[in-house]
mmCIF file with all atom_site columns, C-alpha atoms in Angstrom:
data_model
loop_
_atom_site.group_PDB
_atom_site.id
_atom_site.type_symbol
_atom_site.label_atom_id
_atom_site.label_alt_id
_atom_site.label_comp_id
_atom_site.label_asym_id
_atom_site.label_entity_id
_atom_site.label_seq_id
_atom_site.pdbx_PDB_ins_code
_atom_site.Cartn_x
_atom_site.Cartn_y
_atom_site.Cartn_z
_atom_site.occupancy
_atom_site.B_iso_or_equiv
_atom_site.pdbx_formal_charge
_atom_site.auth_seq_id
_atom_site.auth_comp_id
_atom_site.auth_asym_id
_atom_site.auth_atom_id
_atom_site.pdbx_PDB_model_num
ATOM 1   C CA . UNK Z 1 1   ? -8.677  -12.354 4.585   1.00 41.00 ? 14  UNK Z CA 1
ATOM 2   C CA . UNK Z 1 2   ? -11.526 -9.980  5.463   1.00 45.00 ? 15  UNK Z CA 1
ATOM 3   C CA . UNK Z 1 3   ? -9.806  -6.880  3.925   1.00 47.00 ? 16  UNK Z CA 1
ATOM 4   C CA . UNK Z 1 4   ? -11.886 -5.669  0.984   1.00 55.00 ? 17  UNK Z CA 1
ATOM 5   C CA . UNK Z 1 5   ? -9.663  -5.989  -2.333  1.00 68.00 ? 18  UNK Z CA 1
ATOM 6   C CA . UNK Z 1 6   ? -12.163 -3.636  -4.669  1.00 78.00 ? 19  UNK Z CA 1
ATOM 7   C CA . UNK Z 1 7   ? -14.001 -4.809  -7.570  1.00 88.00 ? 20  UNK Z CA 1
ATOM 8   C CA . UNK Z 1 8   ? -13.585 -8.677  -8.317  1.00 92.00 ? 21  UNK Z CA 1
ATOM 9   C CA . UNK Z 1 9   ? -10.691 -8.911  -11.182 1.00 91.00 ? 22  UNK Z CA 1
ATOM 10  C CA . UNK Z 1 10  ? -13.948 -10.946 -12.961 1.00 93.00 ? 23  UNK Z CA 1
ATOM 11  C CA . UNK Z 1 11  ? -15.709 -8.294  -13.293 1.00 94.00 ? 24  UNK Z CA 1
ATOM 12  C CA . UNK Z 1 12  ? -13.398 -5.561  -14.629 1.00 93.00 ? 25  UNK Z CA 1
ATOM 13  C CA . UNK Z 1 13  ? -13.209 -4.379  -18.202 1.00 95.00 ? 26  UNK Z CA 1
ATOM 14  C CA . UNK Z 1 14  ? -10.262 -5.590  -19.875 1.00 94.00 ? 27  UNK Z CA 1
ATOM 15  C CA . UNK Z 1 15  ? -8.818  -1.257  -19.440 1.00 95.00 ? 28  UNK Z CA 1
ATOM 16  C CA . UNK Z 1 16  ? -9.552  -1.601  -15.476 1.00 94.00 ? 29  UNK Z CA 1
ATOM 17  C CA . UNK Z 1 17  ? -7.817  -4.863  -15.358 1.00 93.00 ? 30  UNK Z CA 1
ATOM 18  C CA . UNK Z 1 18  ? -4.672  -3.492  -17.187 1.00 93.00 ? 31  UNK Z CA 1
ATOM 19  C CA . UNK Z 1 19  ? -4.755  0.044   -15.831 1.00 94.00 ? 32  UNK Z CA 1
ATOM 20  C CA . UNK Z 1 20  ? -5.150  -1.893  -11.814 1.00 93.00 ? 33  UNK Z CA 1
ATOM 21  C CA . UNK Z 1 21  ? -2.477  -4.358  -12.534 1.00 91.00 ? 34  UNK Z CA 1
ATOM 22  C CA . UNK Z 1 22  ? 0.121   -1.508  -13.554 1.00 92.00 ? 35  UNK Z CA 1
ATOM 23  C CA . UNK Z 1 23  ? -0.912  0.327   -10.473 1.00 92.00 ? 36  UNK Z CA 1
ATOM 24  C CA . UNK Z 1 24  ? -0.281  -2.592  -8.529  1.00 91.00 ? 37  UNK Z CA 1
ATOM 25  C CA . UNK Z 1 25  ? 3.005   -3.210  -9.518  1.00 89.00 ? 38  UNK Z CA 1
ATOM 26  C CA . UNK Z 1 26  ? 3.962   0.194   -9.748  1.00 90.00 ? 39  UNK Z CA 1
ATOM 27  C CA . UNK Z 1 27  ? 3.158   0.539   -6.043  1.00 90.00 ? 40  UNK Z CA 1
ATOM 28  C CA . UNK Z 1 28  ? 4.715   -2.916  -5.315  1.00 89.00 ? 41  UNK Z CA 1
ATOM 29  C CA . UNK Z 1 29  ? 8.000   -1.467  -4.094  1.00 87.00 ? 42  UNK Z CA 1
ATOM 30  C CA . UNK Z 1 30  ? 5.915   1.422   -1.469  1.00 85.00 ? 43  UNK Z CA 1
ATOM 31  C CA . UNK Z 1 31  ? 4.146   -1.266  0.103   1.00 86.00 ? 44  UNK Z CA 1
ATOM 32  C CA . UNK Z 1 32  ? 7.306   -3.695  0.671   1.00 83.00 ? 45  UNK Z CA 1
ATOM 33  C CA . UNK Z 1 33  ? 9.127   -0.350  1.942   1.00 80.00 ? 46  UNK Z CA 1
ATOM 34  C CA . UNK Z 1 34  ? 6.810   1.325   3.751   1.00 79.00 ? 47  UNK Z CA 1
ATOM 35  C CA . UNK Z 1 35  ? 3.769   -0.311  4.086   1.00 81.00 ? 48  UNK Z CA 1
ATOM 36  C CA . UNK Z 1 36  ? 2.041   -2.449  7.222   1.00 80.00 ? 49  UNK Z CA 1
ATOM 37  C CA . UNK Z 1 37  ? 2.679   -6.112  7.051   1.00 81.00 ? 50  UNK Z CA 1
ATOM 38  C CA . UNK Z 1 38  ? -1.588  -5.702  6.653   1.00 82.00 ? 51  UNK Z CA 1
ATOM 39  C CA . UNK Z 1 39  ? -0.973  -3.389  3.573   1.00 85.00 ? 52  UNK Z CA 1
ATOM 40  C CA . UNK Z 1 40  ? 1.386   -5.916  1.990   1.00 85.00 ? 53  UNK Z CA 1
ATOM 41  C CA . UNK Z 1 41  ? -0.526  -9.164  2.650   1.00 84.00 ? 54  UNK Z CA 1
ATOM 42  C CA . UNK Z 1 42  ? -3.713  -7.201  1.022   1.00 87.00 ? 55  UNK Z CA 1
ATOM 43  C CA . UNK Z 1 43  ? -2.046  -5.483  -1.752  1.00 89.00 ? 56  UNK Z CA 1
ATOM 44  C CA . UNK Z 1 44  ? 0.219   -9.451  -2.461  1.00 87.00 ? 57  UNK Z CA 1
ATOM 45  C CA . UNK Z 1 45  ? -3.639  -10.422 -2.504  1.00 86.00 ? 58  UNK Z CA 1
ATOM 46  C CA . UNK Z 1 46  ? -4.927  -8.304  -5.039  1.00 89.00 ? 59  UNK Z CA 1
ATOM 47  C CA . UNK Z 1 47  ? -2.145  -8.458  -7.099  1.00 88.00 ? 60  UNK Z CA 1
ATOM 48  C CA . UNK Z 1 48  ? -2.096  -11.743 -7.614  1.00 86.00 ? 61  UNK Z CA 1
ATOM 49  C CA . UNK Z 1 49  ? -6.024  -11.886 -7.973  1.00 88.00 ? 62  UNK Z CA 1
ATOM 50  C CA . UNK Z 1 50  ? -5.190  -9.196  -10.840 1.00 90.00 ? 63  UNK Z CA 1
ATOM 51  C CA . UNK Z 1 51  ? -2.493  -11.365 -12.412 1.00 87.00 ? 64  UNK Z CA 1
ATOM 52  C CA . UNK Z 1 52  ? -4.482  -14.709 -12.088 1.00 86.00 ? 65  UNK Z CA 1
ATOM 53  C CA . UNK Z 1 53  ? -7.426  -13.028 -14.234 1.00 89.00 ? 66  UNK Z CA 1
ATOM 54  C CA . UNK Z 1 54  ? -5.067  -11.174 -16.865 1.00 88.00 ? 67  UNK Z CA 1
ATOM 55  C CA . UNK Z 1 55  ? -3.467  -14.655 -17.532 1.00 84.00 ? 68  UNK Z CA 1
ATOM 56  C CA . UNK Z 1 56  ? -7.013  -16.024 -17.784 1.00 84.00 ? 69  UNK Z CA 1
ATOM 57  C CA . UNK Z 1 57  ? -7.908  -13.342 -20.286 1.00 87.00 ? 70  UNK Z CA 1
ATOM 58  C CA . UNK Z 1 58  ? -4.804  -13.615 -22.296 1.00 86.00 ? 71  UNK Z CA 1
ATOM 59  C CA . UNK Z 1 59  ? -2.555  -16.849 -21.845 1.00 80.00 ? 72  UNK Z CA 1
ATOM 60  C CA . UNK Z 1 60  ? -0.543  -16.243 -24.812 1.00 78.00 ? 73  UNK Z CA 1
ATOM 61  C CA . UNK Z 1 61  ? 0.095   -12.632 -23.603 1.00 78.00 ? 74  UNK Z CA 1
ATOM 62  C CA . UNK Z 1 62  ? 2.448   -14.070 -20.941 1.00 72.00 ? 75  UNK Z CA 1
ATOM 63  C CA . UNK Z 1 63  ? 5.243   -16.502 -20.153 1.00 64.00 ? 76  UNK Z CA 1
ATOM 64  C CA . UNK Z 1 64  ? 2.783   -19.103 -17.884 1.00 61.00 ? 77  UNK Z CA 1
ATOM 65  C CA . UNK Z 1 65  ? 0.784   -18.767 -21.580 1.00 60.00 ? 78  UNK Z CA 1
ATOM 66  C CA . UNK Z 1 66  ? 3.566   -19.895 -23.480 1.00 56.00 ? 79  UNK Z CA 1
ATOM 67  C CA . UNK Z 1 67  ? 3.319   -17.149 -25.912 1.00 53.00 ? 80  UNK Z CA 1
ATOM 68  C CA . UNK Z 1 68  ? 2.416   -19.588 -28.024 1.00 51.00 ? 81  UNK Z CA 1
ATOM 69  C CA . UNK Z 1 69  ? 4.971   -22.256 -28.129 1.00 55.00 ? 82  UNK Z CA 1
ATOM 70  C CA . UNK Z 1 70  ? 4.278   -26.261 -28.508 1.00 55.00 ? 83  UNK Z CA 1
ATOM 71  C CA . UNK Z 1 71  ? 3.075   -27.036 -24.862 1.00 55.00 ? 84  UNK Z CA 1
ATOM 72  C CA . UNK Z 1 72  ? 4.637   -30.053 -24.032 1.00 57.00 ? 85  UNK Z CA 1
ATOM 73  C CA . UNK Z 1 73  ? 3.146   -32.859 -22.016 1.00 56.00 ? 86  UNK Z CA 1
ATOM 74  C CA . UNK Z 1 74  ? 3.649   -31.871 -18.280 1.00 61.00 ? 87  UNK Z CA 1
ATOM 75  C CA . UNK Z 1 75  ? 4.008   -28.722 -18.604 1.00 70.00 ? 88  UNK Z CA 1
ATOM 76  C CA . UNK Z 1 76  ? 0.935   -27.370 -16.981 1.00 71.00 ? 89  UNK Z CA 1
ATOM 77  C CA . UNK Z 1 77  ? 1.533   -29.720 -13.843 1.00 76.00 ? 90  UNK Z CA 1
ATOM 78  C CA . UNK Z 1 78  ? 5.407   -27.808 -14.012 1.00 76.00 ? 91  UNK Z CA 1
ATOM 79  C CA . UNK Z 1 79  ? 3.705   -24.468 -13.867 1.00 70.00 ? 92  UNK Z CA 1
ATOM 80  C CA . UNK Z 1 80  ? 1.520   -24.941 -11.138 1.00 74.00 ? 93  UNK Z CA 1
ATOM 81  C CA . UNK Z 1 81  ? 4.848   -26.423 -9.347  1.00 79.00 ? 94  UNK Z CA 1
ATOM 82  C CA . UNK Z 1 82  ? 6.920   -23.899 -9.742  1.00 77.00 ? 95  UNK Z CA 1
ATOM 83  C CA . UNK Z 1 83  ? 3.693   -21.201 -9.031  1.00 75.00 ? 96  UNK Z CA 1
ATOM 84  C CA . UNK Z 1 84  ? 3.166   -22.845 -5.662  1.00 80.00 ? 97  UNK Z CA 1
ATOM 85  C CA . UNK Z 1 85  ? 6.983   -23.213 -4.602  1.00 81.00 ? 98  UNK Z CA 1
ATOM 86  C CA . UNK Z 1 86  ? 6.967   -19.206 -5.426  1.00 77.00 ? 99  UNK Z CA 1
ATOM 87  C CA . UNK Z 1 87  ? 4.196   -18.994 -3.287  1.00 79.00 ? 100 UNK Z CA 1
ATOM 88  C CA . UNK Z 1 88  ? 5.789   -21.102 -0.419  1.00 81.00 ? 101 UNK Z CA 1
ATOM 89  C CA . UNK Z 1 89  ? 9.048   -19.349 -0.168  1.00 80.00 ? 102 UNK Z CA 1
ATOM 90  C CA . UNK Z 1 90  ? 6.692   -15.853 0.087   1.00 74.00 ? 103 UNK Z CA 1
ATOM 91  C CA . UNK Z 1 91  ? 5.090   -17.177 3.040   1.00 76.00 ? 104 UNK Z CA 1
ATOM 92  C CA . UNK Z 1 92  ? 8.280   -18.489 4.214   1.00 77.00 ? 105 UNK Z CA 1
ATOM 93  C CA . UNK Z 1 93  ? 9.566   -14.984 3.658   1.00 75.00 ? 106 UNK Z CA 1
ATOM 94  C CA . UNK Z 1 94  ? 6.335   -13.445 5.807   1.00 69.00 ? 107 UNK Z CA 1
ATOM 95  C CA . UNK Z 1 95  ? 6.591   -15.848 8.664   1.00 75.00 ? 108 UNK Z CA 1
ATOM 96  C CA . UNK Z 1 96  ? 10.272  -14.738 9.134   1.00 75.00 ? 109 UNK Z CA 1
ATOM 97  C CA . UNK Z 1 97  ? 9.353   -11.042 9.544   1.00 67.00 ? 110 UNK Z CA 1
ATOM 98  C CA . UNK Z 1 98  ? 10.825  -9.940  12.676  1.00 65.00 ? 111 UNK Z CA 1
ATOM 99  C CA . UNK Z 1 99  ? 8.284   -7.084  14.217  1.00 61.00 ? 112 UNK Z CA 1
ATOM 100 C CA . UNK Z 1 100 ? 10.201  -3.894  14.481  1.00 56.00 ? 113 UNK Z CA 1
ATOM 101 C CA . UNK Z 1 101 ? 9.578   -1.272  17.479  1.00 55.00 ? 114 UNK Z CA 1
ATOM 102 C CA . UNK Z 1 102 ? 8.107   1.967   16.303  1.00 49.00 ? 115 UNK Z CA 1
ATOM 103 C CA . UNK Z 1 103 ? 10.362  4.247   16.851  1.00 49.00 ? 116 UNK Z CA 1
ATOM 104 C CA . UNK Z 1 104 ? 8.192   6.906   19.038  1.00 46.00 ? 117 UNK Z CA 1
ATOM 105 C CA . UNK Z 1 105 ? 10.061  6.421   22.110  1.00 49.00 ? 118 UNK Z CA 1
ATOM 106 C CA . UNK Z 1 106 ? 13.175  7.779   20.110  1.00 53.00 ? 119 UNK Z CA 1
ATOM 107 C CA . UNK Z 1 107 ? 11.157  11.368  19.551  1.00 53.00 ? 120 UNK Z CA 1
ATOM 108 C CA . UNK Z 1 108 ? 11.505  13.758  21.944  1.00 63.00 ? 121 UNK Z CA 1
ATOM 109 C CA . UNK Z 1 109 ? 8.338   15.772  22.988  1.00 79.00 ? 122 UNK Z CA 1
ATOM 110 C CA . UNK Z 1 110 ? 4.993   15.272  21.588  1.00 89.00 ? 123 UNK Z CA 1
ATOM 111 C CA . UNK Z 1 111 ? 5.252   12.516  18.433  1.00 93.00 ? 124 UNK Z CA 1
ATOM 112 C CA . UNK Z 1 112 ? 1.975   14.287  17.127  1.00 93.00 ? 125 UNK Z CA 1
ATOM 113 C CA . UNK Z 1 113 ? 3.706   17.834  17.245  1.00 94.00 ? 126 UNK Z CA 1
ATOM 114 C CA . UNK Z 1 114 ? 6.966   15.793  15.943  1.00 93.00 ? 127 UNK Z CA 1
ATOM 115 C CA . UNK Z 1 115 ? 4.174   15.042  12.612  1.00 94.00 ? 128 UNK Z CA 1
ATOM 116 C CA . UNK Z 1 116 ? 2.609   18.412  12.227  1.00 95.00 ? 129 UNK Z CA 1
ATOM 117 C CA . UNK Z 1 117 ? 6.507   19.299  11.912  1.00 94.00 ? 130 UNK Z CA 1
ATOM 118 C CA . UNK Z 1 118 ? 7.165   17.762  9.301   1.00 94.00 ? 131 UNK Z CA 1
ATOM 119 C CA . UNK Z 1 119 ? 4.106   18.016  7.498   1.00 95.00 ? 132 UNK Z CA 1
ATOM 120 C CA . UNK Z 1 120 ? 4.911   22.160  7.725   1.00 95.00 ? 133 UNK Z CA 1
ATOM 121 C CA . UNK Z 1 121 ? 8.567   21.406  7.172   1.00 95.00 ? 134 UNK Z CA 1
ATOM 122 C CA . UNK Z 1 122 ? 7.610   20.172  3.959   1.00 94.00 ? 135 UNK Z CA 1
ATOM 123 C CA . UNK Z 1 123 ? 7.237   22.117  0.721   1.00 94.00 ? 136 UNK Z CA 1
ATOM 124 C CA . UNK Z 1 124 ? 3.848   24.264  1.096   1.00 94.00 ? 137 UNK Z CA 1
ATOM 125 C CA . UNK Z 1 125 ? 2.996   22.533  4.245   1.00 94.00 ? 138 UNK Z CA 1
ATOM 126 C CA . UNK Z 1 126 ? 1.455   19.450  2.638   1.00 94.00 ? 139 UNK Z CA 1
ATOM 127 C CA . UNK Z 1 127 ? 2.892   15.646  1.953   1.00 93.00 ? 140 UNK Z CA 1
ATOM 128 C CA . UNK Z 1 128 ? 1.718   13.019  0.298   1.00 91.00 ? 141 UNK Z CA 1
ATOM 129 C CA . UNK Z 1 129 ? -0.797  10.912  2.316   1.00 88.00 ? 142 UNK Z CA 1
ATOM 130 C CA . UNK Z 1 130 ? 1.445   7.473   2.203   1.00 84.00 ? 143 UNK Z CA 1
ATOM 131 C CA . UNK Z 1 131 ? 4.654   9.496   3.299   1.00 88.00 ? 144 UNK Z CA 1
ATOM 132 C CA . UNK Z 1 132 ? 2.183   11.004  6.097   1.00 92.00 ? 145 UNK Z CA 1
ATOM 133 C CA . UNK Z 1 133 ? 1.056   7.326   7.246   1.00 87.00 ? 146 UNK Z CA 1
ATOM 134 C CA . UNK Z 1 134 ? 4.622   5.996   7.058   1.00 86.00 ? 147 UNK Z CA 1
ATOM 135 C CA . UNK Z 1 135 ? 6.378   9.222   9.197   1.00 89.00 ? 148 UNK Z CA 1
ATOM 136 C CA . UNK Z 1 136 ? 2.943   8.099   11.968  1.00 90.00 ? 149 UNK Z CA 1
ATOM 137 C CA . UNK Z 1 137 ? 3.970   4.893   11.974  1.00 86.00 ? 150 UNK Z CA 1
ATOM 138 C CA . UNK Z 1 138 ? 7.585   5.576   12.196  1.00 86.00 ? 151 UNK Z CA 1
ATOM 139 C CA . UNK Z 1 139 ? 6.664   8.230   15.697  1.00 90.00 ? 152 UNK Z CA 1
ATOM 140 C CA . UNK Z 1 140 ? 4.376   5.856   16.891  1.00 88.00 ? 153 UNK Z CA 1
ATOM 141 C CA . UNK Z 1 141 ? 1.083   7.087   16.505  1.00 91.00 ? 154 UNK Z CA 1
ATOM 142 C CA . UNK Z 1 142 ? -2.031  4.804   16.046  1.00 87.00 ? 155 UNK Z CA 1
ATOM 143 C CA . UNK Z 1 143 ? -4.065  5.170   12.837  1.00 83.00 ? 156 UNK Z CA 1
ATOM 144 C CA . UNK Z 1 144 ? -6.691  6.318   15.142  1.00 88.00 ? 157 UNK Z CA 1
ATOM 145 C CA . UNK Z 1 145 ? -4.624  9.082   16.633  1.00 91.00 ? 158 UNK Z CA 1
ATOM 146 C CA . UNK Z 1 146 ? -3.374  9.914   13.533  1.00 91.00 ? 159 UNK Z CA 1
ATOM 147 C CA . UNK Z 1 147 ? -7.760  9.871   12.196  1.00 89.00 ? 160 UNK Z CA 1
ATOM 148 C CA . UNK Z 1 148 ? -8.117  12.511  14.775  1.00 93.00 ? 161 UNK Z CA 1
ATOM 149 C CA . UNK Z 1 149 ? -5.632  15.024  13.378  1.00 93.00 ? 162 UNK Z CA 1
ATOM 150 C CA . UNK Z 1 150 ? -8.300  15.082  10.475  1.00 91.00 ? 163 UNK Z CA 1
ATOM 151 C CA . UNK Z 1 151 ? -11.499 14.732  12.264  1.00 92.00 ? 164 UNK Z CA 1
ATOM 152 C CA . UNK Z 1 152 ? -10.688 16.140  15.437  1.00 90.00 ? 165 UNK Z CA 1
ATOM 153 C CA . UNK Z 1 153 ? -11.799 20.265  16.381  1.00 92.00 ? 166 UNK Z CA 1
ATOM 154 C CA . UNK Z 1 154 ? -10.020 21.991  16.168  1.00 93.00 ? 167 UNK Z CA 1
ATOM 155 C CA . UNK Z 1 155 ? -8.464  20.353  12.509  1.00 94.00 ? 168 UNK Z CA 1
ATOM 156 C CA . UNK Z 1 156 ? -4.710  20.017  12.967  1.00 95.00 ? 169 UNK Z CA 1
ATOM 157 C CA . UNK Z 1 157 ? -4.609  18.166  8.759   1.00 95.00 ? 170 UNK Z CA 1
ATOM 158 C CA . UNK Z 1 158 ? -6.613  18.533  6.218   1.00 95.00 ? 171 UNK Z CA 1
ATOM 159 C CA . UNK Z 1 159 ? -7.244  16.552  2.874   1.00 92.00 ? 172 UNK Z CA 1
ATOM 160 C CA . UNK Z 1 160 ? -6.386  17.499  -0.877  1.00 92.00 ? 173 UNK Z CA 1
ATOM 161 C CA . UNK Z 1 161 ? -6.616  14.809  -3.158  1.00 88.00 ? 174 UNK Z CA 1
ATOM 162 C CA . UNK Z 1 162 ? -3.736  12.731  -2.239  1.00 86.00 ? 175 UNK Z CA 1
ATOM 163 C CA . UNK Z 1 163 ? -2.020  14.917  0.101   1.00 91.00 ? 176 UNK Z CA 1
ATOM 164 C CA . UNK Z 1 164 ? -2.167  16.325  3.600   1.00 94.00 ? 177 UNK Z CA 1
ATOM 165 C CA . UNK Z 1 165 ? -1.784  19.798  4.448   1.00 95.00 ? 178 UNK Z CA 1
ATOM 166 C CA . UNK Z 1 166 ? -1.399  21.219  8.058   1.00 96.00 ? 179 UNK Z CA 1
ATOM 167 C CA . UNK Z 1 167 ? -3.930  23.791  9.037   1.00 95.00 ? 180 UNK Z CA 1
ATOM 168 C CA . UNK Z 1 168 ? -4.228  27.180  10.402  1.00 95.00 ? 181 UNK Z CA 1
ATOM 169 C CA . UNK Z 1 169 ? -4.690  25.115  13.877  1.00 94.00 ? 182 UNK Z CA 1
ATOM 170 C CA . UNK Z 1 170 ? -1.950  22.461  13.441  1.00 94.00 ? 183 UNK Z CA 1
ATOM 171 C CA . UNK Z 1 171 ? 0.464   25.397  12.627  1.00 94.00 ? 184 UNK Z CA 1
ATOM 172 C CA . UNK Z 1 172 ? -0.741  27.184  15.929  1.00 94.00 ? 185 UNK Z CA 1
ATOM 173 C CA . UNK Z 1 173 ? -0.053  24.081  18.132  1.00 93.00 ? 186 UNK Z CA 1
ATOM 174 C CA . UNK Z 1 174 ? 3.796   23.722  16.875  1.00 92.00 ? 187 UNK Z CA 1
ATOM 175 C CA . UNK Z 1 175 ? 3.587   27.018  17.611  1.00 92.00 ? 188 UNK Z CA 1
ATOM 176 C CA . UNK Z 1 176 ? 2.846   27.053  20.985  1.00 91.00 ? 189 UNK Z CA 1
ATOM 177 C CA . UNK Z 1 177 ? 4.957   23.607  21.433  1.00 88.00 ? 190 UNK Z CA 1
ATOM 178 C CA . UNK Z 1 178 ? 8.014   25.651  20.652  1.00 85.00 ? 191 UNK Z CA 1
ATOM 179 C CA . UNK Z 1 179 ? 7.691   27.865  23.368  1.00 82.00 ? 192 UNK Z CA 1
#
């Protein structure tokens, strides 16, 4: 995988490795939602890479750890059976991902005016930047088209923190598309 995953989970402070394995599984359910089948295979990366290190840290904090039970004999050779079966059956579960159309061809008109819509639709013309990604993906529109609305001149979205908020010039060109 050539995606970069951050910091090595090695070299985190015990805070950063709790704090970005509660983050990862609170945004466990977004990715497998809405997120690329890219986002998903990077963020199942990381979180495991997070997991793998917290259980290395602390074994008795967890269930594979034993929380401090007897270990029987075998019982390391069951838990690396029954991690790798999980492991199987999610790349079972990948492989049977049937691709699904975007559904651009379904908009009618422009599917970047169809965007700036609902970006202005929403409350004080701004959305969250995932919900923004998702709605491109679901009208079609490459992440570099999609770049553009922020880069481009005249600016059609601008940047706050975690959301995206149509400009002056993005409200002018729904504008003008209504006409």
């Amino acid at each position: 995988m050539t995606a970069p995953l951050g910091r090595p989970a090695r070299e985190l402070t015990d805070e950063e490795l709790e704090h970005q394995g509660t983050q990862a599984h609170a945004t466990r359910n977004w990715v497998f939602l809405h997120g690329t089948a890219a986002q998903f295979a990077t963020h199942t990366a990381r979180m495991l890479e997070l997991e793998q290190e917290y259980i290395r840290r602390f074994p008795k904090r967890t269930w594979q750890g034993s929380g401090g039970a007897p270990a029987a004999a075998g019982d390391e050779v069951e838990q690396m059976k029954a991690a790798i079966a999980g492991i199987v059956v999610q790349l079972q579960a990948l492989l049977e991902i049937t691709p699904v159309e975007p559904a651009g061809g379904d908009v009618p008109g422009d599917p970047v005016d169809a965007l700036l819509r609902r970006v202005a639709e929403a409350p004080g013309g701004r959305m969250h930047k995932l919900v923004v990604h998702q709605a491109a993906r679901e009208l079609g529109i490459s992440r570099e088209k999609l770049a553009e609305l922020y880069k481009g001149d005249p600016r059609l979205l601008d940047t706050e923190k975690g959301d995206r908020v149509i400009t002056e010039a993005g409200k002018a060109r729904i504008a003008a598309a209504a006409q």
